[in-house]
Amino acid sequence: MYSLLCSQLKELIESCPVPVSAMANASSLLYYTLPDLNWAGFYLLSGDTLLLGPFQGRVACTKISMGRGVCGTAAQTRSIQRVLNVHEFPGHIACDSRSNSEIVIPLIREGTLYGVLDLDSPLFSRFSEEDQEGLQAFCDVLMTSLDWSRGLMG
Ligand code: SME
């Protein structure tokens, strides 16, 4: 599943390496390929705030401070947050009341943090270690293949 997702993402990026376009398609690819998701998308770092980026799912909060919620924690610690039950995560930000588990992967390239990829599920314990590895590989493709030299709009 994830090797197919990674090769589809590579093809999409080859045809258009502009970050905002690739992230829009990446969120769609994940949302419509992986089962049991209610949200898939990006928060992008602007100063020390995460701003809502391309996503699929219901309307979400637009600004998350560093260290706040699952996304802010992943960004601040630069480590993947795989949360089996969001209701037990201190400070979890409930954008969509249907979410019960969540995984957030920091987007890092050459030591610079660009934002996070966030996936939410209505199922508890939706994301396994295998999902974590696959999503990290997916983000690695994104961070190494995109042309970030001219910013988000390319
Ligand atoms: N639940 C996240 C907020 C973003 S939404 O899930 C789209 C958090 O606690 O950071």
Coordinates of C-alpha atoms and ligand atoms in Angstrom, one line a residue:
M1 CA 0.0 0.0 0.0
Y2 CA 2.6 2.6 1.1
S3 CA 5.1 1.7 -1.7
L4 CA 2.3 2.3 -4.2
L5 CA 1.4 5.6 -2.5
C6 CA 5.1 6.6 -2.6
S7 CA 5.4 5.8 -6.3
Q8 CA 2.2 7.6 -7.1
L9 CA 3.4 10.7 -5.1
K10 CA 6.7 10.6 -7.0
E11 CA 4.9 10.6 -10.4
L12 CA 2.7 13.5 -9.2
I13 CA 5.7 15.5 -8.1
E14 CA 7.6 14.8 -11.3
S15 CA 4.8 16.5 -13.3
C16 CA 4.6 19.4 -10.8
P17 CA 7.2 20.0 -8.1
V18 CA 5.5 23.1 -6.8
P19 CA 5.0 22.4 -3.0
V20 CA 1.4 23.7 -2.5
S21 CA 0.2 21.7 -5.6
A22 CA 2.0 18.5 -4.6
M23 CA 0.7 18.8 -1.0
A24 CA -2.8 19.3 -2.2
N25 CA -2.6 16.1 -4.3
A26 CA -0.7 14.3 -1.5
S27 CA -3.6 14.9 0.9
S28 CA -6.1 13.6 -1.6
L29 CA -4.0 10.5 -2.3
L30 CA -3.8 9.6 1.4
Y31 CA -7.5 10.5 2.1
Y32 CA -8.9 8.4 -0.7
T33 CA -6.4 5.5 -0.5
L34 CA -6.1 4.8 3.2
P35 CA -9.3 3.4 4.9
D36 CA -11.0 4.9 7.9
L37 CA -9.7 8.5 7.8
N38 CA -11.8 11.5 8.5
W39 CA -9.1 14.1 7.9
A40 CA -5.7 14.2 6.0
G41 CA -3.7 17.3 5.5
F42 CA -0.8 19.6 6.3
Y43 CA -0.1 22.4 8.7
L44 CA 2.8 24.6 7.6
L45 CA 5.2 26.5 9.8
S46 CA 5.0 30.3 9.6
G47 CA 7.2 31.9 12.3
D48 CA 6.4 29.8 15.3
T49 CA 2.8 29.0 14.3
L50 CA 1.4 26.1 12.3
L51 CA -1.0 27.4 9.7
L52 CA -3.6 25.2 7.9
G53 CA -2.3 24.0 4.6
P54 CA -3.8 21.7 1.9
F55 CA -6.1 19.1 3.3
Q56 CA -9.1 16.8 2.7
G57 CA -11.8 16.6 5.3
R58 CA -14.0 18.9 7.3
V59 CA -13.2 22.5 8.0
A60 CA -10.3 22.6 10.6
C61 CA -8.7 25.1 12.9
T62 CA -6.4 27.4 11.0
K63 CA -3.6 28.2 13.6
I64 CA -1.8 25.9 16.0
S65 CA 0.9 27.3 18.3
M66 CA 4.2 25.4 18.7
G67 CA 3.8 22.8 21.5
R68 CA 0.0 22.8 21.4
G69 CA -2.1 19.7 20.6
V70 CA -0.8 16.7 18.8
C71 CA 0.4 18.8 15.8
G72 CA 2.2 21.4 17.9
T73 CA 3.9 18.7 20.0
A74 CA 5.1 16.8 16.8
A75 CA 6.5 20.2 15.5
Q76 CA 8.1 21.2 18.7
T77 CA 9.7 17.8 19.5
R78 CA 10.3 17.1 15.8
S79 CA 9.1 13.5 16.5
I80 CA 6.2 11.5 15.2
Q81 CA 3.2 11.5 17.4
R82 CA 1.1 8.3 17.1
V83 CA -1.9 8.7 19.3
L84 CA -4.1 5.7 19.8
N85 CA -6.8 7.6 21.8
V86 CA -6.8 11.4 21.3
H87 CA -9.1 11.9 24.3
E88 CA -6.2 10.8 26.5
F89 CA -3.7 13.2 24.9
P90 CA -3.2 16.3 27.0
G91 CA -4.1 19.4 25.1
H92 CA -5.5 17.6 22.1
I93 CA -7.3 20.0 19.8
A94 CA -10.6 18.6 18.7
C95 CA -11.2 20.1 15.2
D96 CA -13.5 17.2 14.3
S97 CA -15.4 15.5 17.1
R98 CA -15.4 12.3 15.1
S99 CA -11.6 11.8 15.5
N100 CA -10.5 9.2 18.0
S101 CA -7.0 8.5 16.9
E102 CA -4.3 10.5 15.1
I103 CA -0.8 10.4 13.7
V104 CA 1.3 13.5 13.0
I105 CA 4.6 13.4 11.1
P106 CA 7.0 16.4 11.2
L107 CA 8.2 17.6 7.7
I108 CA 11.9 18.1 8.0
R109 CA 14.4 18.8 5.3
E110 CA 18.1 19.4 5.8
G111 CA 17.4 20.2 9.5
T112 CA 14.7 22.7 8.7
L113 CA 11.1 22.1 9.9
Y114 CA 8.5 23.0 7.3
G115 CA 5.3 21.8 9.0
V116 CA 3.5 18.6 9.7
L117 CA 1.4 15.9 8.0
D118 CA -1.7 15.1 10.1
L119 CA -4.1 12.2 9.7
D120 CA -7.2 11.6 11.8
S121 CA -9.4 8.6 12.2
P122 CA -12.8 7.9 13.7
L123 CA -11.4 4.5 14.9
F124 CA -9.4 4.1 18.1
S125 CA -5.8 2.8 17.5
R126 CA -6.2 3.2 13.7
F127 CA -2.5 3.8 13.1
S128 CA 0.0 1.0 13.5
E129 CA 3.8 1.0 13.5
E130 CA 3.6 -0.1 9.9
D131 CA 1.5 3.0 9.1
Q132 CA 4.1 5.1 10.9
E133 CA 6.9 3.7 8.8
G134 CA 4.9 4.0 5.6
L135 CA 3.9 7.6 6.3
Q136 CA 7.5 8.5 7.2
A137 CA 8.6 7.2 3.8
F138 CA 5.7 9.1 2.1
C139 CA 6.9 12.4 3.8
D140 CA 10.5 11.6 2.9
V141 CA 9.5 11.5 -0.8
L142 CA 7.7 14.8 -0.3
M143 CA 10.6 16.5 1.4
T144 CA 13.3 15.2 -1.0
S145 CA 11.4 15.5 -4.3
L146 CA 9.8 18.9 -4.0
D147 CA 11.5 22.1 -5.1
W148 CA 11.4 24.2 -2.0
S149 CA 13.9 26.8 -3.3
R150 CA 11.2 29.3 -4.3
G151 CA 8.9 28.8 -1.4
L152 CA 5.4 27.2 -1.2
M153 CA 4.2 28.4 -4.5
G154 CA 7.3 27.4 -6.5
Ligands
SME1 N1 -6.1 17.3 16.5 C1 -5.0 18.2 16.1 C2 -5.6 19.5 15.5 C3 -5.7 19.4 14.0 S1 -7.0 18.6 13.4 O1 -7.0 17.2 13.9 C4 -7.2 18.6 11.8 C5 -4.1 18.5 17.2 O2 -4.4 18.2 18.4 O3 -3.1 19.1 17.0

